[in-house]
CSV table of C-alpha atoms and ligand atoms in Angstrom, one decimal:
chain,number,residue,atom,x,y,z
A,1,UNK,CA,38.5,-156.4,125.2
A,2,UNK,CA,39.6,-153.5,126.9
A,3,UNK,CA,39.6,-149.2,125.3
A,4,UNK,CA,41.6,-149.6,122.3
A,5,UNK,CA,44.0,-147.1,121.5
A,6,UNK,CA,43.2,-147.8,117.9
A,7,UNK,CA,42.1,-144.5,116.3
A,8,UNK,CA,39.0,-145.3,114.3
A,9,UNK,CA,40.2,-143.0,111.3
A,10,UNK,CA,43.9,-143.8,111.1
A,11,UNK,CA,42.4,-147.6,109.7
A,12,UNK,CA,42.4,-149.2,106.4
A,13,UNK,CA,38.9,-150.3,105.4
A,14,UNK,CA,40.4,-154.1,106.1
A,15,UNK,CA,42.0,-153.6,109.2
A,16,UNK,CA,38.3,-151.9,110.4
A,17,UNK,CA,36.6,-155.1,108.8
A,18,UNK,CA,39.3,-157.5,110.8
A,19,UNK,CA,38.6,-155.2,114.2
A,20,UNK,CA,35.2,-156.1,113.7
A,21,UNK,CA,35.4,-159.6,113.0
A,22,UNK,CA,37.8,-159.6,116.6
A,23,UNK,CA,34.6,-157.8,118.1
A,24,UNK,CA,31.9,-160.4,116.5
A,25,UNK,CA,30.7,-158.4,113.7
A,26,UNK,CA,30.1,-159.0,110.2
A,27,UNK,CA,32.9,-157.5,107.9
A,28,UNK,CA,30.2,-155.5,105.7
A,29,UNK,CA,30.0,-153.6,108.9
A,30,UNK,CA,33.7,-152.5,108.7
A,31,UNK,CA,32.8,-151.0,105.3
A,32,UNK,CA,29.9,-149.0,106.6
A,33,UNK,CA,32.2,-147.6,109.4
A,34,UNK,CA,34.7,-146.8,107.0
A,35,UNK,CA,32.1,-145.5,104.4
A,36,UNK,CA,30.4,-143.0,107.5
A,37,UNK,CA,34.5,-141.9,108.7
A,38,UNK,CA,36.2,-141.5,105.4
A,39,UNK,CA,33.8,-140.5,102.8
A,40,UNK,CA,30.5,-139.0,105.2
A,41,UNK,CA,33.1,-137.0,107.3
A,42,UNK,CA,30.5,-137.7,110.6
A,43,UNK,CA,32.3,-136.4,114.0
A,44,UNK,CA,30.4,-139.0,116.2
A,45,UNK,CA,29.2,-142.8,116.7
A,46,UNK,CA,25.6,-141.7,116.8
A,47,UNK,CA,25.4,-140.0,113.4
A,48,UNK,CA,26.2,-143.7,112.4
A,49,UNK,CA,22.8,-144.0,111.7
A,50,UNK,CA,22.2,-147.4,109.9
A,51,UNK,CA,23.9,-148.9,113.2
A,52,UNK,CA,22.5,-150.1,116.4
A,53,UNK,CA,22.6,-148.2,119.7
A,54,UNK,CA,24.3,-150.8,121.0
A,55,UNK,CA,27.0,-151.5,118.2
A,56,UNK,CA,27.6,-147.5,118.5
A,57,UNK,CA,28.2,-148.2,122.1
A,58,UNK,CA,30.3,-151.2,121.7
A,59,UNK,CA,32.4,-149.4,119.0
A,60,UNK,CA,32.8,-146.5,121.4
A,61,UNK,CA,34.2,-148.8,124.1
A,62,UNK,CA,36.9,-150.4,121.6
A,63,UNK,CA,37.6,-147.7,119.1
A,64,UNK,CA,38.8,-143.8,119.6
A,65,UNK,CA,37.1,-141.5,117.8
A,66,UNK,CA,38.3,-138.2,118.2
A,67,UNK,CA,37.7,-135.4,116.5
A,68,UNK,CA,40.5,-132.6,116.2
A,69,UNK,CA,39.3,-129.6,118.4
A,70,UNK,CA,39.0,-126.7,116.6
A,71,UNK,CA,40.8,-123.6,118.7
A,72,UNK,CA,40.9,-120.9,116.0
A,73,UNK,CA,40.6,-120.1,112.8
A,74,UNK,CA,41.5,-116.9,110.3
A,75,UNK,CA,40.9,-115.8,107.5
A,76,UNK,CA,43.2,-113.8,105.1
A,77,UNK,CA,42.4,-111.0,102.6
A,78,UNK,CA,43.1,-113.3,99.2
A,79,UNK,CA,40.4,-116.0,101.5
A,80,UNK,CA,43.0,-118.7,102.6
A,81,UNK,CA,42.3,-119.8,106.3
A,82,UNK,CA,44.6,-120.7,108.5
A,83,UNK,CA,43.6,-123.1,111.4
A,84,UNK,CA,44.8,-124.1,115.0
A,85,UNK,CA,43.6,-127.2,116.0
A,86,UNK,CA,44.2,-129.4,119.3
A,87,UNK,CA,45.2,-132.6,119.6
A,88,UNK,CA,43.9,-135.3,122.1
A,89,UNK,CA,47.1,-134.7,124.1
A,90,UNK,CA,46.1,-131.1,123.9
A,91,UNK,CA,49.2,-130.2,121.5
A,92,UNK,CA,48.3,-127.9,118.9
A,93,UNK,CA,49.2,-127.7,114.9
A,94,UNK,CA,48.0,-126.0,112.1
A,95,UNK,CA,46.6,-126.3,108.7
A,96,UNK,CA,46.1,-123.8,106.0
A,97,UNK,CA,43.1,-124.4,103.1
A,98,UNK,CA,43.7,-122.3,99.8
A,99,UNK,CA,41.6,-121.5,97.4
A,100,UNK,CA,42.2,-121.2,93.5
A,101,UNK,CA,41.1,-119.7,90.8
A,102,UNK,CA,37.6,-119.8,89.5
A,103,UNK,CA,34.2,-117.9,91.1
A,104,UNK,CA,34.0,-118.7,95.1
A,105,UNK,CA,31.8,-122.0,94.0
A,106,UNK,CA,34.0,-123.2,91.4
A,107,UNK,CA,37.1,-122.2,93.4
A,108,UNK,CA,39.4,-125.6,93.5
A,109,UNK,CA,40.8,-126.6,97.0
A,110,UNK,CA,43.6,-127.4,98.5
A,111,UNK,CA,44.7,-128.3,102.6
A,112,UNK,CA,48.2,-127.9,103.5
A,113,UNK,CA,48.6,-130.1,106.6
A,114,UNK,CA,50.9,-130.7,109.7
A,115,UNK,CA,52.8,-134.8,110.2
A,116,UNK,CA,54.5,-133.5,113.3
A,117,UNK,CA,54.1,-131.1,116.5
A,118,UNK,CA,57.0,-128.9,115.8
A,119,UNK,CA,60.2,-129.8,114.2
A,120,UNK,CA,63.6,-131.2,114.0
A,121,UNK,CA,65.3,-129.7,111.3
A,122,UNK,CA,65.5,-126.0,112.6
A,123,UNK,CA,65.6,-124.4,108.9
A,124,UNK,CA,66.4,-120.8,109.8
A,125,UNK,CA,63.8,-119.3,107.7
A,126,UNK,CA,60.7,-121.3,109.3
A,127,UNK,CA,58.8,-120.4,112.4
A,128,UNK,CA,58.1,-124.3,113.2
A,129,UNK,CA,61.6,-124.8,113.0
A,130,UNK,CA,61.9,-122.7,116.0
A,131,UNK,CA,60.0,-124.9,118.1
A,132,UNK,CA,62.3,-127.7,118.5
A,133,UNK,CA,60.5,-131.0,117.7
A,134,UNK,CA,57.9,-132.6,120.3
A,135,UNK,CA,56.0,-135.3,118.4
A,136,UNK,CA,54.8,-137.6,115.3
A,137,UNK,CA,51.6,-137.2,114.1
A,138,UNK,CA,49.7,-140.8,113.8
A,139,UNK,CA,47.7,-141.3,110.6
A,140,UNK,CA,44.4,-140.8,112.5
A,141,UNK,CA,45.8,-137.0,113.2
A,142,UNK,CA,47.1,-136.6,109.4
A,143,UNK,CA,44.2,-137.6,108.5
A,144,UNK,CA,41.8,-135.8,110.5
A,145,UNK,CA,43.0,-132.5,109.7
A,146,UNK,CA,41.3,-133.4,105.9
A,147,UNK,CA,37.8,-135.3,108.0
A,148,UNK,CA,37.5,-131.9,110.6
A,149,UNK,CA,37.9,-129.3,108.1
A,150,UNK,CA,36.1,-130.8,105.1
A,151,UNK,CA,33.7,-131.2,108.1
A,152,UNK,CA,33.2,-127.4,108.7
A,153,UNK,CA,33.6,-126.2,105.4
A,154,UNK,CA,30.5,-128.3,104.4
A,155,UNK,CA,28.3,-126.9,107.1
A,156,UNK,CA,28.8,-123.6,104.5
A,157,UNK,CA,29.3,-125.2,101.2
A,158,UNK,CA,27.6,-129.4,100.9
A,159,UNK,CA,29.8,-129.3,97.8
A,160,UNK,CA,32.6,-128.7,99.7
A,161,UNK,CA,36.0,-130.8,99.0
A,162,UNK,CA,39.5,-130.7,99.3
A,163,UNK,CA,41.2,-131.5,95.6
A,164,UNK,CA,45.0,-131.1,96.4
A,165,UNK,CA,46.7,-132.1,99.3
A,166,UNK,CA,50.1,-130.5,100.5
A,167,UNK,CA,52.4,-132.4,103.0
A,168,UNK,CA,53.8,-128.8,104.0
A,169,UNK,CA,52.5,-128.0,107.1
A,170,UNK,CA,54.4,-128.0,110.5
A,171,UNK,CA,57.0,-131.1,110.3
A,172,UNK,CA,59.2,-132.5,107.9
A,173,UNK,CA,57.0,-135.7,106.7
A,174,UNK,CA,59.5,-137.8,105.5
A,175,UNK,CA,60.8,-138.4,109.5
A,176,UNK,CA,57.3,-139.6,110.4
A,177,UNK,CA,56.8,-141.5,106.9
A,178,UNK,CA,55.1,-144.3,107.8
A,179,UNK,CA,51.8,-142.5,109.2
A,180,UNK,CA,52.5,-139.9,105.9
A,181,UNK,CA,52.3,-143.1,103.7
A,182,UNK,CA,49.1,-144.6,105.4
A,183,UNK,CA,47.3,-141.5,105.7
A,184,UNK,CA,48.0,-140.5,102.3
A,185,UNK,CA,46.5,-144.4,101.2
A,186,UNK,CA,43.5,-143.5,103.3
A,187,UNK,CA,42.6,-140.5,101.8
A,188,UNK,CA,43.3,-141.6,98.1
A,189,UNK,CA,41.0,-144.6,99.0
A,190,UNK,CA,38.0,-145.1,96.9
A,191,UNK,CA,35.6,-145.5,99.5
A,192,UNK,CA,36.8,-142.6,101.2
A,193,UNK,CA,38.0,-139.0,100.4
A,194,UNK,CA,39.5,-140.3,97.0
A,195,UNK,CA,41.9,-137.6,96.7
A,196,UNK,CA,43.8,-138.1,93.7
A,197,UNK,CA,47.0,-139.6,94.3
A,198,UNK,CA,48.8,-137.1,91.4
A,199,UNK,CA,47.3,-134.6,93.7
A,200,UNK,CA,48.9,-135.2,96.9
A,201,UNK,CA,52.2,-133.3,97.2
A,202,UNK,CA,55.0,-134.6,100.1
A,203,UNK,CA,57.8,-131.8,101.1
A,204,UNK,CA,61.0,-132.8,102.0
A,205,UNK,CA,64.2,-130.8,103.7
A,206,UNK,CA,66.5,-133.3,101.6
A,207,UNK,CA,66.7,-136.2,103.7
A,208,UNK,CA,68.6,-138.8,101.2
A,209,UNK,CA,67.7,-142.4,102.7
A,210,UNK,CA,64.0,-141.2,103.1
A,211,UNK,CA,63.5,-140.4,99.5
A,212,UNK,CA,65.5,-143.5,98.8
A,213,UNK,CA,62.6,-145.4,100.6
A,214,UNK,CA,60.1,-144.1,99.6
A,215,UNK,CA,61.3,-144.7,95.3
A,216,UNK,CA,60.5,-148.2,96.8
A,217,UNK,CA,57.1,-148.0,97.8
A,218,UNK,CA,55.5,-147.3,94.3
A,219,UNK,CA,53.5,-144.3,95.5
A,220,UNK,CA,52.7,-141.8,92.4
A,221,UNK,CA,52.9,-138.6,94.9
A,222,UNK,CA,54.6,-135.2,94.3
A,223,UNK,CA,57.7,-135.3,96.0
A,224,UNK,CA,59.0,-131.9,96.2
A,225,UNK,CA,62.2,-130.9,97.8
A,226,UNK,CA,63.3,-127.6,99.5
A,227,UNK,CA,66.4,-126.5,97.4
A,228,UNK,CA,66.8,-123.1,98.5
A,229,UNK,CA,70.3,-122.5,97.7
A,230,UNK,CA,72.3,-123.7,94.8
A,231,UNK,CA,75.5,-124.7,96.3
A,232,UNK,CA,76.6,-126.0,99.7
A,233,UNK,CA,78.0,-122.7,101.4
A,234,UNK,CA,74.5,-121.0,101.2
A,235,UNK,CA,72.6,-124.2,101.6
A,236,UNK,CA,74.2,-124.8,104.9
A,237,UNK,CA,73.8,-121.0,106.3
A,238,UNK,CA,69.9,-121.8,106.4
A,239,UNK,CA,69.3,-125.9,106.3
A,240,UNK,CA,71.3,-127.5,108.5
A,241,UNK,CA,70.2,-131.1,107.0
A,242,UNK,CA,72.6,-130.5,104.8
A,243,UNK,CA,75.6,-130.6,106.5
A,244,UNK,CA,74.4,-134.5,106.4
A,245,UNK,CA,73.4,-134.4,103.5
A,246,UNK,CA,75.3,-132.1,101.1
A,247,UNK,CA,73.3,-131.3,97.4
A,248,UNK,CA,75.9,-133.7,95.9
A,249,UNK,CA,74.4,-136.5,97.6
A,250,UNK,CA,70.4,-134.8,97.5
A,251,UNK,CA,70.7,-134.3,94.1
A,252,UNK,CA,72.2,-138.3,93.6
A,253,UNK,CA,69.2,-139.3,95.2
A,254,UNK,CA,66.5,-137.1,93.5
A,255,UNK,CA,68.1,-138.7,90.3
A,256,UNK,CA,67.7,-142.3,91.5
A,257,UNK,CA,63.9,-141.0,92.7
A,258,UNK,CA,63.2,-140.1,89.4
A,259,UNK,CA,64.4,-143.2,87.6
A,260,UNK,CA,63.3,-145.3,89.9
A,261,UNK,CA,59.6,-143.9,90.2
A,262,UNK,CA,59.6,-142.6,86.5
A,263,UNK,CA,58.1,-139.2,88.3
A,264,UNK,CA,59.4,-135.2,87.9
A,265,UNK,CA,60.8,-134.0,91.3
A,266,UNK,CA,59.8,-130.4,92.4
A,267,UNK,CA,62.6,-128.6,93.4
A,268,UNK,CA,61.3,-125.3,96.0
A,269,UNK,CA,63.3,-122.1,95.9
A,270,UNK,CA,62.4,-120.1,98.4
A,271,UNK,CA,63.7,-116.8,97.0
A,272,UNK,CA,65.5,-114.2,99.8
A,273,UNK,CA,66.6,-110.7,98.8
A,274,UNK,CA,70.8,-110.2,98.3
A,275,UNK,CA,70.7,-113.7,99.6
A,276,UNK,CA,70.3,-115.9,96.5
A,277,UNK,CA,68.4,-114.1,94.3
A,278,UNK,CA,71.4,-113.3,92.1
A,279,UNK,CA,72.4,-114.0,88.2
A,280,UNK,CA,75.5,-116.2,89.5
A,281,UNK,CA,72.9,-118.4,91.8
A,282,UNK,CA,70.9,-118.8,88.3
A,283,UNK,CA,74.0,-119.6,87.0
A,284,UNK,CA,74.8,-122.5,89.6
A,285,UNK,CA,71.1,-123.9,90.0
A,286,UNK,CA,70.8,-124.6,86.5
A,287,UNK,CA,74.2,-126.5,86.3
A,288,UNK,CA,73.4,-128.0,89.3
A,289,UNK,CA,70.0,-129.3,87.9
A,290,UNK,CA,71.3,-129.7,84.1
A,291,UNK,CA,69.4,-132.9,82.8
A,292,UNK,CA,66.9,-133.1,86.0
A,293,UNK,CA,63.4,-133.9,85.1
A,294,UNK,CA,62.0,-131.3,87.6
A,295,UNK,CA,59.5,-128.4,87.8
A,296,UNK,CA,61.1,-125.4,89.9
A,297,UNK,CA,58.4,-123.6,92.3
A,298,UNK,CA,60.4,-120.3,93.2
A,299,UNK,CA,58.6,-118.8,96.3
A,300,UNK,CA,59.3,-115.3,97.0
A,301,UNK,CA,60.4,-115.7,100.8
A,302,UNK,CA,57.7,-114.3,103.5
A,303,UNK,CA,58.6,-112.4,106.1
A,304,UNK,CA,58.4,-114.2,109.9
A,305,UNK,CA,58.0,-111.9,112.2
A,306,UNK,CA,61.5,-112.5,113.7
A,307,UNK,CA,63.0,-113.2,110.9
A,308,UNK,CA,66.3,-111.8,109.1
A,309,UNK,CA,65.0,-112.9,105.3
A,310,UNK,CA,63.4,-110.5,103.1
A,311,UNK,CA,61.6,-110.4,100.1
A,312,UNK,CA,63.0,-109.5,96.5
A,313,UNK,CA,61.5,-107.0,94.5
A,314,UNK,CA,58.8,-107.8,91.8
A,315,UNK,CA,61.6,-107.1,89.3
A,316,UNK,CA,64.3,-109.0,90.8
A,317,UNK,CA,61.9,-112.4,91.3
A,318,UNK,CA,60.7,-111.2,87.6
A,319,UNK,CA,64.5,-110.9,86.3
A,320,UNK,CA,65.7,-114.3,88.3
A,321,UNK,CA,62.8,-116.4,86.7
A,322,UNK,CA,63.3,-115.4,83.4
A,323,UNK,CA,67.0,-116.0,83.8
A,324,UNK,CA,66.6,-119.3,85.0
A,325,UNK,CA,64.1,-120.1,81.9
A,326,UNK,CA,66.6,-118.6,79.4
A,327,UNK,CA,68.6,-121.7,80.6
A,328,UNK,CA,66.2,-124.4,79.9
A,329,UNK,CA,64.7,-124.8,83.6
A,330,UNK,CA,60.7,-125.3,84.0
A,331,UNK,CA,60.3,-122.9,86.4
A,332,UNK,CA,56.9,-121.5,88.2
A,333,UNK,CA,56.5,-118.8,90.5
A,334,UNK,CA,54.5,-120.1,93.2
A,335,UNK,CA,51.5,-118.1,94.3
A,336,UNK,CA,52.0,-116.6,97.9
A,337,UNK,CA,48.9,-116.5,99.6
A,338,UNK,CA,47.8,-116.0,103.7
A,339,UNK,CA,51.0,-113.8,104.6
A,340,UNK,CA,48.8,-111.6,106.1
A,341,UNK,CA,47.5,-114.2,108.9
A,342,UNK,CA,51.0,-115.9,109.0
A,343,UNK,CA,49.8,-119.1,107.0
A,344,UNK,CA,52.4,-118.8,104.0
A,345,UNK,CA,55.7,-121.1,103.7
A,346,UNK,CA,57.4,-121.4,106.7
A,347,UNK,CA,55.1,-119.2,109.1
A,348,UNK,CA,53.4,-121.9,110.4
A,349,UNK,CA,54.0,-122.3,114.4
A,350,UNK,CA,51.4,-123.4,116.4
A,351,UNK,CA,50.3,-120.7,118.2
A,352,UNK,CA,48.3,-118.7,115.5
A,353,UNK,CA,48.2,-115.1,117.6
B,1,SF4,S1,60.9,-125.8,106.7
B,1,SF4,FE1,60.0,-127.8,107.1
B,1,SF4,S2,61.7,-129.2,107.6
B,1,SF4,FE2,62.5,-127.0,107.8
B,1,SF4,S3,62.2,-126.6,110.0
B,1,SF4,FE3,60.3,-125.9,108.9
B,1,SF4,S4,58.9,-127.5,109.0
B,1,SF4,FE4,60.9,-128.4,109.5
């Protein structure tokens, strides 16, 4: 059997246990491997310590094992890190790890990660947008961006782990949703990192026959959707997905989500000064969402550095949330946290300088 390109960490614990069986190994030997990659976060074959020398070698010879490489990292003032990390192609994404609430020990977690290298949908607001789209990630890569980090953050704290999980990175997940779905079944896995399922969050531009597919796969994810505007004209100034797919039709297929899945949708609202941060947008949103069972996370905008979008005033976000309660909406103003190192909503673009 020749060098795999099977990624060691983007397998189920049963298809490690039938690659083992191909190799002449006992299956309880898949479990181990699974137990020492998922759940002991080990970097390396020879940390696999109740393992032969030789088995590590054989494995090494079939399986890839490769650890995401670490380029730089920065810290913000309110202590979220933003990360750049290379690829084995030597592409480079990013992921962001926030902390909440609590003292720094009790603080709860959670990793906002990358499913593509760039992106296709060229939102205007979003520095990844402005790439242009180069490549899927494979579930090993989603994946490994949980493994590297929890990896490094445990060299400081052994307690360390990641609680929430945020498919909001660079990339829109539900065009590479196949590797989103399997990494996301990895992680939840019992065995592994065990990340609560109701605590994994998937992001979506508003592409209708994704979300239609994945109401069939009887996943209890967060699926939030990037609103942003409440009616077409202003929608399609800064999200060109929907001149495809027009709210009429986004909203349609939230509304089959939700009675499909039985799950609230998020709805984000990134919130832009003079731009739709006005009493007639409350007016539109909530008719638009009128009998929607959906939490609203209005995010006042950040600034990219070459960007035309600016942030309301305290009052005005204050005034426009209020507004939008007054008219029956569950509505949340979503923390905004690493502007200062460029890891916020849609400042994420590879290049971290
Ligand atoms: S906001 Fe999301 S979907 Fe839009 S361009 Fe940026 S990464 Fe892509």
């Amino acid at each position: 059997m020749g060098k795999s390109s099977l990624d060691v960490r983007g397998l189920y614990k049963n298809e490690l246990i039938d690659y083992l069986a191909q190799l002449g190994e006992k299956s309880f030997r898949g479990k181990q491997i699974f137990c020492w990659v998922q759940a002991r976060v080990v970097q390396d074959w020879s940390e696999m310590t109740n393992l032969s020398n030789t088995l590590q070698d054989k494995l090494s010879q079939n399986l890839r094992f490769s650890p995401l490489k670490l380029i730089l990292e920065r810290v913000s003032c309110d202590g979220t890190r933003k990360y750049l990390l290379e690829l084995e192609d030597g592409k480079r994404i990013e992921s962001v790890l926030l902390f909440h609430g609590g003292a720094i020990s009790k603080k709860r977690t959670t990793l906002c990660i990358s499913t593509q290298v760039g992106c296709p949908m060229g939102c205007e607001f979003c520095a990844t947008g402005k790439m242009g789209f180069v490549r899927n990630l494979t579930a090993g890569e989603i994946v490994g961006q949980v493994l590297d980090l929890t990896y490094l953050r445990k060299k400081e704290d052994q307690q360390f782990k990641i609680n929430n999980l945020v498919y909001m990175g660079m990339g829109e997940p539900l065009l590479n949703l196949p590797e989103v779905l399997k990494s996301i079944r990895i992680l939840n896995h019992e065995e592994g990192q065990k990340i609560g399922i109701r605590r994994i969050t998937v992001s979506t531009c508003g592409l209708v026959p994704q979300i239609e597919s994945l109401a069939e796969e009887n996943i209890d994810i967060v699926l939030a959707v990037s609103l942003h505007a409440p009616n077409d004209k202003l929608r399609n100034e800064i999200m060109p997905v929907n001149k495809q797919y027009p709210l009429g039709k986004l909203i349609n297929s939230c509304r089959r989500y939700i009675e499909k899945t039985g799950r609230r949708v998020t709805f984000e609202y990134a919130l832009v000064k003079g731009f739709n941060d006005n009493m007639e947008q409350v007016v539109e949103l909530s008719t638009l969402l009128r009998g929607i069972k959906a939490n609203i996370n209005v995010i006042p905008i950040n600034t990219v550095s070459d960007g035309a979008f600016n942030k309301p005033s305290s009052e005005k976000i204050k005034k426009f949330v209020v507004a939008l309660r007054e008219k029956g909406l569950d509505v949340v103003i979503r923390e905004e946290k690493g502007s200062d190192i460029e890891a916020a909503c849609g400042q994420l673009a590879g290049s971290i300088m």
